[in-house]
Short mmCIF file of C-alpha atoms and ligand atoms in Angstrom, two decimals:
data_model
loop_
_atom_site.label_atom_id
_atom_site.label_comp_id
_atom_site.label_asym_id
_atom_site.label_seq_id
_atom_site.Cartn_x
_atom_site.Cartn_y
_atom_site.Cartn_z
CA MET A 1 -29.94 -9.43 20.70
CA GLN A 2 -31.19 -7.75 17.52
CA THR A 3 -30.67 -9.91 14.45
CA LEU A 4 -31.34 -9.51 10.74
CA THR A 5 -31.82 -12.49 8.42
CA ILE A 6 -31.66 -11.90 4.68
CA THR A 7 -31.01 -13.78 1.46
CA GLN A 8 -27.26 -14.17 0.87
CA PRO A 9 -25.89 -11.11 -0.97
CA ASP A 10 -23.76 -10.84 -4.12
CA ASP A 11 -21.06 -8.25 -4.84
CA TRP A 12 -21.62 -6.74 -8.27
CA HIS A 13 -18.24 -4.92 -8.42
CA LEU A 14 -15.13 -6.54 -6.95
CA HIS A 15 -11.35 -6.51 -7.48
CA VAL A 16 -9.56 -9.66 -6.29
CA ARG A 17 -6.16 -9.44 -8.13
CA THR A 18 -4.01 -12.60 -8.46
CA GLY A 19 -1.40 -14.59 -6.47
CA ASP A 20 -1.00 -13.93 -2.73
CA MET A 21 -3.43 -11.00 -2.69
CA LEU A 22 -6.11 -13.16 -4.32
CA LYS A 23 -5.59 -15.88 -1.70
CA THR A 24 -6.25 -13.40 1.12
CA VAL A 25 -9.14 -11.44 -0.28
CA ILE A 26 -11.21 -14.04 -2.11
CA ASN A 27 -12.11 -15.93 1.06
CA HIS A 28 -13.31 -12.73 2.71
CA THR A 29 -15.82 -12.28 -0.09
CA ALA A 30 -16.69 -15.99 -0.39
CA ARG A 31 -17.59 -16.04 3.33
CA GLN A 32 -20.26 -13.41 2.72
CA CYS A 33 -21.35 -13.49 -0.89
CA ALA A 34 -22.59 -16.22 -3.21
CA ARG A 35 -21.33 -14.50 -6.36
CA ALA A 36 -19.22 -11.53 -7.38
CA ILE A 37 -18.61 -9.63 -10.60
CA ILE A 38 -14.82 -9.85 -10.96
CA MET A 39 -13.17 -6.77 -12.41
CA PRO A 40 -10.69 -7.45 -15.25
CA ASN A 41 -8.10 -4.70 -14.61
CA LEU A 42 -5.15 -7.02 -14.11
CA GLN A 43 -1.76 -6.41 -15.69
CA PRO A 44 -2.18 -7.43 -18.49
CA PRO A 45 -5.97 -6.99 -18.47
CA VAL A 46 -8.46 -9.82 -19.02
CA THR A 47 -9.59 -9.00 -22.54
CA ASN A 48 -10.86 -12.28 -24.00
CA VAL A 49 -12.90 -15.35 -23.15
CA GLU A 50 -9.84 -17.63 -22.83
CA GLN A 51 -8.14 -15.33 -20.32
CA ALA A 52 -11.38 -15.02 -18.35
CA PHE A 53 -11.67 -18.81 -18.22
CA HIS A 54 -8.14 -19.15 -16.77
CA TYR A 55 -8.65 -16.29 -14.33
CA GLN A 56 -11.91 -17.86 -13.13
CA GLN A 57 -10.05 -21.14 -12.54
CA GLU A 58 -7.33 -19.36 -10.55
CA ILE A 59 -10.00 -17.71 -8.40
CA GLN A 60 -11.81 -21.00 -7.81
CA GLN A 61 -8.53 -22.67 -6.80
CA ALA A 62 -7.82 -19.88 -4.30
CA THR A 63 -11.29 -20.22 -2.73
CA GLU A 64 -11.54 -22.51 0.32
CA SER A 65 -13.70 -25.56 -0.39
CA GLN A 66 -16.12 -24.77 2.48
CA TYR A 67 -17.56 -21.90 0.42
CA ASP A 68 -20.05 -22.19 -2.41
CA PHE A 69 -18.90 -19.17 -4.39
CA THR A 70 -19.15 -18.31 -8.09
CA PRO A 71 -16.90 -15.68 -9.68
CA LEU A 72 -18.73 -13.99 -12.56
CA MET A 73 -16.25 -12.89 -15.19
CA VAL A 74 -15.99 -9.59 -17.04
CA LEU A 75 -13.90 -8.65 -20.09
CA TYR A 76 -11.89 -5.45 -20.31
CA LEU A 77 -12.87 -3.32 -23.30
CA THR A 78 -9.93 -2.00 -25.35
CA ASN A 79 -9.68 -0.05 -28.61
CA GLU A 80 -9.19 -3.45 -30.28
CA THR A 81 -12.28 -5.26 -28.93
CA SER A 82 -14.31 -6.38 -31.97
CA PRO A 83 -17.98 -7.25 -32.52
CA GLU A 84 -16.75 -10.85 -32.96
CA ASP A 85 -15.21 -10.72 -29.44
CA VAL A 86 -18.61 -9.62 -28.14
CA LYS A 87 -20.33 -12.53 -29.87
CA LYS A 88 -17.84 -14.96 -28.25
CA ALA A 89 -18.45 -13.39 -24.84
CA ALA A 90 -22.21 -13.70 -25.30
CA GLU A 91 -21.77 -17.41 -26.03
CA ALA A 92 -19.59 -18.05 -22.94
CA ASP A 93 -21.91 -18.58 -19.98
CA PHE A 94 -19.17 -17.73 -17.43
CA VAL A 95 -18.71 -14.23 -18.93
CA GLN A 96 -21.32 -11.70 -17.84
CA ALA A 97 -20.28 -8.32 -19.18
CA PHE A 98 -17.69 -5.93 -20.60
CA LYS A 99 -16.07 -3.17 -18.55
CA LEU A 100 -15.34 0.23 -20.04
CA TYR A 101 -12.40 2.06 -18.47
CA PRO A 102 -11.70 5.39 -20.15
CA ALA A 103 -7.91 5.24 -20.67
CA GLY A 104 -6.11 6.71 -17.66
CA ALA A 105 -9.20 6.89 -15.43
CA THR A 106 -7.96 4.61 -12.63
CA THR A 107 -5.70 1.74 -11.51
CA ASN A 108 -4.52 -0.35 -14.51
CA SER A 109 -6.59 1.53 -17.06
CA ALA A 110 -3.73 2.37 -19.46
CA GLN A 111 -5.09 -0.12 -22.03
CA GLY A 112 -8.58 1.38 -21.70
CA VAL A 113 -10.60 3.07 -24.39
CA THR A 114 -9.27 6.32 -25.92
CA ASP A 115 -12.06 7.02 -28.46
CA LEU A 116 -15.50 5.80 -27.42
CA GLN A 117 -17.17 6.63 -30.73
CA ALA A 118 -14.63 4.56 -32.67
CA LEU A 119 -15.90 1.56 -30.66
CA PHE A 120 -19.57 2.04 -31.50
CA PRO A 121 -19.73 -1.04 -33.80
CA THR A 122 -18.50 -3.14 -30.83
CA ILE A 123 -20.96 -1.50 -28.47
CA ALA A 124 -23.72 -2.11 -31.02
CA ALA A 125 -22.86 -5.81 -30.79
CA MET A 126 -23.29 -5.65 -26.99
CA GLU A 127 -26.74 -4.20 -27.52
CA LYS A 128 -27.55 -6.85 -30.15
CA TYR A 129 -26.38 -9.83 -28.03
CA ASP A 130 -27.69 -8.27 -24.80
CA VAL A 131 -24.29 -8.25 -23.04
CA PRO A 132 -24.23 -5.58 -20.30
CA LEU A 133 -21.69 -2.76 -20.44
CA LEU A 134 -20.22 -1.80 -17.05
CA ILE A 135 -18.85 1.73 -16.99
CA HIS A 136 -16.22 3.55 -14.98
CA GLY A 137 -17.92 6.88 -15.53
CA GLU A 138 -15.24 9.56 -15.39
CA VAL A 139 -13.74 11.77 -18.08
CA THR A 140 -9.95 11.79 -18.01
CA ASP A 141 -9.00 15.14 -19.56
CA ALA A 142 -6.09 16.59 -17.57
CA ASP A 143 -7.75 20.01 -17.38
CA ILE A 144 -10.97 18.71 -15.79
CA ASP A 145 -11.21 19.00 -12.02
CA ILE A 146 -11.16 15.58 -10.34
CA PHE A 147 -14.41 16.37 -8.47
CA ASP A 148 -16.23 17.12 -11.76
CA ARG A 149 -15.12 14.08 -13.74
CA GLU A 150 -18.16 11.89 -13.10
CA ARG A 151 -20.71 14.62 -13.83
CA LEU A 152 -18.97 15.52 -17.11
CA PHE A 153 -18.79 11.88 -18.16
CA ILE A 154 -22.55 11.63 -17.75
CA GLU A 155 -23.18 14.85 -19.65
CA THR A 156 -20.82 14.22 -22.54
CA LYS A 157 -20.44 10.44 -22.92
CA LEU A 158 -23.17 8.53 -21.11
CA SER A 159 -26.04 10.57 -22.52
CA LEU A 160 -24.76 9.85 -26.02
CA LEU A 161 -24.38 6.12 -25.31
CA GLN A 162 -27.89 5.96 -23.93
CA LYS A 163 -29.38 7.75 -26.94
CA THR A 164 -27.40 5.72 -29.48
CA PHE A 165 -28.03 2.32 -27.82
CA PRO A 166 -31.41 2.53 -26.07
CA ASN A 167 -31.57 -1.26 -25.54
CA LEU A 168 -28.04 -1.67 -24.17
CA ARG A 169 -27.97 -2.71 -20.50
CA ILE A 170 -25.58 -0.37 -18.68
CA VAL A 171 -24.32 -0.40 -15.10
CA LEU A 172 -22.87 2.95 -14.10
CA GLU A 173 -20.37 1.65 -11.56
CA HIS A 174 -19.62 3.14 -8.15
CA VAL A 175 -21.77 6.26 -8.50
CA THR A 176 -20.55 9.11 -6.30
CA THR A 177 -22.69 12.16 -7.11
CA LYS A 178 -26.27 13.40 -6.94
CA ASP A 179 -25.90 14.03 -10.68
CA ALA A 180 -25.34 10.31 -11.26
CA VAL A 181 -28.25 9.34 -8.99
CA ASP A 182 -30.58 11.73 -10.84
CA PHE A 183 -29.40 10.47 -14.23
CA VAL A 184 -29.95 6.80 -13.33
CA MET A 185 -33.34 7.48 -11.76
CA SER A 186 -34.63 9.28 -14.83
CA ALA A 187 -33.17 6.77 -17.31
CA SER A 188 -34.92 3.68 -18.67
CA ASP A 189 -34.84 0.38 -16.82
CA LYS A 190 -31.85 -0.64 -18.97
CA ILE A 191 -29.62 1.59 -16.80
CA ALA A 192 -28.66 0.74 -13.22
CA ALA A 193 -25.88 1.65 -10.78
CA THR A 194 -23.73 0.15 -8.05
CA ILE A 195 -22.90 2.04 -4.86
CA THR A 196 -19.86 1.35 -2.65
CA PRO A 197 -19.73 1.36 1.16
CA GLN A 198 -17.11 4.12 1.26
CA HIS A 199 -19.23 6.51 -0.81
CA LEU A 200 -22.21 5.86 1.50
CA LEU A 201 -20.18 6.24 4.70
CA TYR A 202 -17.84 9.14 3.97
CA ASN A 203 -17.50 12.49 2.27
CA ARG A 204 -14.25 14.06 1.04
CA ASN A 205 -13.34 15.40 4.47
CA ALA A 206 -12.39 11.82 5.38
CA ILE A 207 -9.41 12.02 3.00
CA LEU A 208 -8.23 15.52 3.81
CA VAL A 209 -9.17 16.78 7.29
CA GLY A 210 -6.55 16.40 10.03
CA GLY A 211 -3.90 15.11 7.63
CA ILE A 212 -3.93 13.07 4.42
CA LYS A 213 -5.66 9.73 4.97
CA PRO A 214 -4.64 7.48 2.08
CA HIS A 215 -6.93 4.60 3.01
CA TYR A 216 -9.94 6.73 2.05
CA TYR A 217 -8.48 7.49 -1.36
CA CYS A 218 -10.31 5.70 -4.16
CA LEU A 219 -11.60 6.53 -7.61
CA PRO A 220 -13.99 8.08 -8.27
CA ILE A 221 -12.86 10.23 -5.35
CA LEU A 222 -15.17 10.84 -2.34
CA LYS A 223 -17.37 13.90 -2.88
CA ARG A 224 -19.17 16.53 -0.76
CA GLU A 225 -21.74 15.66 1.90
CA THR A 226 -24.69 16.65 -0.35
CA HIS A 227 -23.65 13.91 -2.76
CA ARG A 228 -23.22 11.33 0.00
CA LEU A 229 -26.73 12.08 1.23
CA ALA A 230 -28.14 11.58 -2.28
CA LEU A 231 -26.39 8.19 -2.47
CA VAL A 232 -27.74 7.07 0.91
CA GLU A 233 -31.23 8.10 -0.15
CA ALA A 234 -30.94 6.17 -3.43
CA ALA A 235 -29.50 3.02 -1.80
CA THR A 236 -32.08 2.92 1.00
CA SER A 237 -35.07 3.93 -1.13
CA GLY A 238 -35.93 0.45 -2.36
CA ASN A 239 -35.38 1.60 -5.96
CA SER A 240 -34.23 -1.52 -7.84
CA LYS A 241 -31.89 0.48 -10.09
CA PHE A 242 -29.37 0.72 -7.25
CA PHE A 243 -27.53 -2.31 -5.90
CA LEU A 244 -24.51 -3.51 -3.96
CA GLY A 245 -21.05 -3.26 -5.55
CA THR A 246 -18.25 -2.75 -3.06
CA ASP A 247 -15.48 -1.83 -5.52
CA SER A 248 -13.30 -3.40 -2.85
CA ALA A 249 -9.87 -2.75 -4.39
CA PRO A 250 -6.98 -4.11 -2.31
CA HIS A 251 -3.50 -2.57 -2.46
CA LEU A 252 -0.63 -3.41 -0.08
CA SER A 253 -0.48 -0.91 2.80
CA HIS A 254 2.92 0.50 1.80
CA LEU A 255 1.64 1.27 -1.70
CA LYS A 256 -1.20 3.35 -0.28
CA GLU A 257 0.87 5.00 2.47
CA ASN A 258 3.16 6.46 -0.14
CA SER A 259 4.02 9.84 -1.68
CA CYS A 260 1.98 8.68 -4.69
CA GLY A 261 -0.55 6.35 -3.08
CA CYS A 262 -2.71 3.89 -5.03
CA ALA A 263 -6.46 4.39 -5.42
CA GLY A 264 -8.76 1.83 -3.81
CA CYS A 265 -10.43 0.99 -0.49
CA TYR A 266 -10.39 -2.56 0.89
CA SER A 267 -13.88 -3.38 2.17
CA ALA A 268 -14.55 -7.01 1.20
CA TYR A 269 -13.64 -8.31 4.69
CA ALA A 270 -16.96 -6.84 5.95
CA THR A 271 -19.11 -6.41 2.83
CA ILE A 272 -22.54 -6.81 4.34
CA GLU A 273 -21.60 -5.42 7.78
CA LEU A 274 -20.47 -2.11 6.24
CA TYR A 275 -23.71 -1.70 4.30
CA ALA A 276 -25.73 -2.73 7.39
CA GLU A 277 -24.03 0.14 9.24
CA VAL A 278 -25.33 2.59 6.60
CA PHE A 279 -28.85 1.16 6.35
CA ASP A 280 -29.16 1.06 10.16
CA GLN A 281 -28.09 4.71 10.47
CA ALA A 282 -30.75 5.58 7.86
CA ASN A 283 -33.42 3.54 9.70
CA SER A 284 -33.82 1.44 6.57
CA LEU A 285 -32.64 -2.06 7.48
CA ASP A 286 -35.82 -3.38 5.85
CA LYS A 287 -34.44 -2.16 2.49
CA LEU A 288 -31.04 -3.89 2.81
CA GLU A 289 -32.08 -7.25 1.34
CA GLY A 290 -33.39 -5.79 -1.92
CA PHE A 291 -30.23 -3.70 -2.40
CA ALA A 292 -27.78 -6.43 -1.37
CA SER A 293 -29.42 -9.62 -2.59
CA PHE A 294 -32.19 -9.06 -5.18
CA TYR A 295 -31.81 -6.09 -7.52
CA GLY A 296 -28.36 -6.93 -8.90
CA ALA A 297 -29.32 -10.52 -9.71
CA ASP A 298 -32.51 -9.29 -11.36
CA PHE A 299 -30.62 -6.76 -13.50
CA TYR A 300 -28.08 -9.39 -14.61
CA GLN A 301 -30.98 -11.78 -15.30
CA LEU A 302 -29.54 -14.37 -12.91
CA PRO A 303 -31.53 -16.29 -10.27
CA ARG A 304 -31.71 -14.84 -6.77
CA ASN A 305 -29.75 -16.80 -4.16
CA ASN A 306 -31.48 -19.47 -2.06
CA LYS A 307 -29.25 -19.39 1.01
CA ILE A 308 -29.84 -17.02 3.88
CA ILE A 309 -27.41 -15.24 6.21
CA THR A 310 -27.94 -13.74 9.65
CA LEU A 311 -26.40 -10.57 11.05
CA GLU A 312 -26.24 -9.83 14.78
CA LYS A 313 -26.12 -6.36 16.29
CA ILE A 314 -22.94 -6.72 18.31
CA ASP A 315 -19.79 -4.58 18.45
CA TRP A 316 -16.56 -5.97 17.01
CA GLN A 317 -13.22 -4.46 16.22
CA VAL A 318 -11.83 -4.39 12.70
CA PRO A 319 -8.22 -5.69 12.55
CA ALA A 320 -5.45 -3.12 11.95
CA HIS A 321 -4.40 -5.16 8.93
CA TYR A 322 -4.68 -8.49 7.16
CA ALA A 323 -1.65 -10.56 6.10
CA VAL A 324 -0.84 -10.98 2.43
CA ALA A 325 2.03 -13.48 2.49
CA GLU A 326 4.74 -11.48 4.38
CA GLN A 327 3.09 -8.12 3.68
CA GLN A 328 0.07 -6.16 4.91
CA LEU A 329 -3.30 -4.99 3.66
CA THR A 330 -5.07 -2.23 5.61
CA PRO A 331 -8.86 -2.50 5.56
CA LEU A 332 -11.33 0.37 5.46
CA LYS A 333 -12.17 1.24 9.12
CA ALA A 334 -8.96 -0.48 10.37
CA GLY A 335 -9.01 -0.65 14.19
CA GLU A 336 -12.53 0.84 14.41
CA THR A 337 -15.70 -0.69 15.80
CA LEU A 338 -18.44 -2.12 13.57
CA HIS A 339 -21.89 -2.69 15.03
CA TRP A 340 -23.20 -5.56 12.89
CA LYS A 341 -21.54 -8.94 12.59
CA LEU A 342 -22.17 -11.79 10.20
CA LYS A 343 -23.06 -14.92 12.13
CA VAL A 344 -21.16 -18.01 10.96
C1 NCD B 1 -9.71 0.27 -8.46
C2 NCD B 1 -8.50 -0.65 -8.38
O1 NCD B 1 -7.61 -0.44 -7.56
O2 NCD B 1 -8.45 -1.63 -9.17
N1 NCD B 1 -9.43 1.45 -7.66
C3 NCD B 1 -10.36 2.28 -7.13
O3 NCD B 1 -9.99 3.30 -6.57
N2 NCD B 1 -11.64 1.98 -7.17
C4 NCD B 1 -10.03 0.59 -9.85
C5 NCD B 1 -11.40 1.18 -10.03
O4 NCD B 1 -12.41 0.51 -9.90
O5 NCD B 1 -11.48 2.38 -10.33
ZN1 ZN B 2 -13.50 -0.91 -9.38
#
């Protein structure tokens, strides 16, 4: 049997929620990953060090004791976040970064930032204290086409941020376009990007051809095939600016299969298997370890993991759903066959 042994991966972009949902999803990630960057878009959002401390404790309590897993906490940037808040975050070793959600860009982003330039003193403090800024890179203007929102964010907002704060470490999260890939590649080594499994595996036809398929609906939305190909090339190139971030974003099945369905794909149940699928198809399995286990840790200036994991090339069927208390969560690729399996 073909096997692949690599250093244990980390997930540099993950939503785990709270309560019953947290209890289901956190152990899926903890089985695979040593660490994960935990997104702060709860209701209410995690905006300060104290809230992040309590949320980290809740996550640790929900994690089964057999796993050695560290949740890395992130604070949600609002119009009220001050340079003093940034200083406190820099001093808290369990907080890694701030997350910028343009207001209205995605799930639970209502308290996000409405005027980026008004926050420049706060962003200057991030540059000064070397706290990374993680960015949901989409403009939110109602008159801008949903497929153009990432490209326009880069042209109008990210370019300005980069010029104004050349030493700020930035992760452009869940990149979905060739435009984003080109921007990150030509930027300084202070700018990196995460790439999700769904944006590597699918183009926008997955959502719309043969009926509306809500489980492929996430933000930023899937794009054309040319963009998917650019993402696969970036992820499998061995370029250390691109690393693993699933953006696994669980929503109960009935809230996605709805006349106004929620945005987010649930992929954490098979983090490394889904990426292995992509890298195998691209004949680049030798590049998986750098992408999944090295480049993110290096960018965050954290040690690489010591443990190793082994994947076996064997078919297995993804469950139709996972239980969340009495309710259901439908995973990406529900009922389909995956070809790589994590050995436990
Ligand atoms: C995320 C969620 O549900 O929290 N949804 C998504 O489609 N990715 C939010 C986000 O990261 O945009
Ligand atoms: Zn996300």
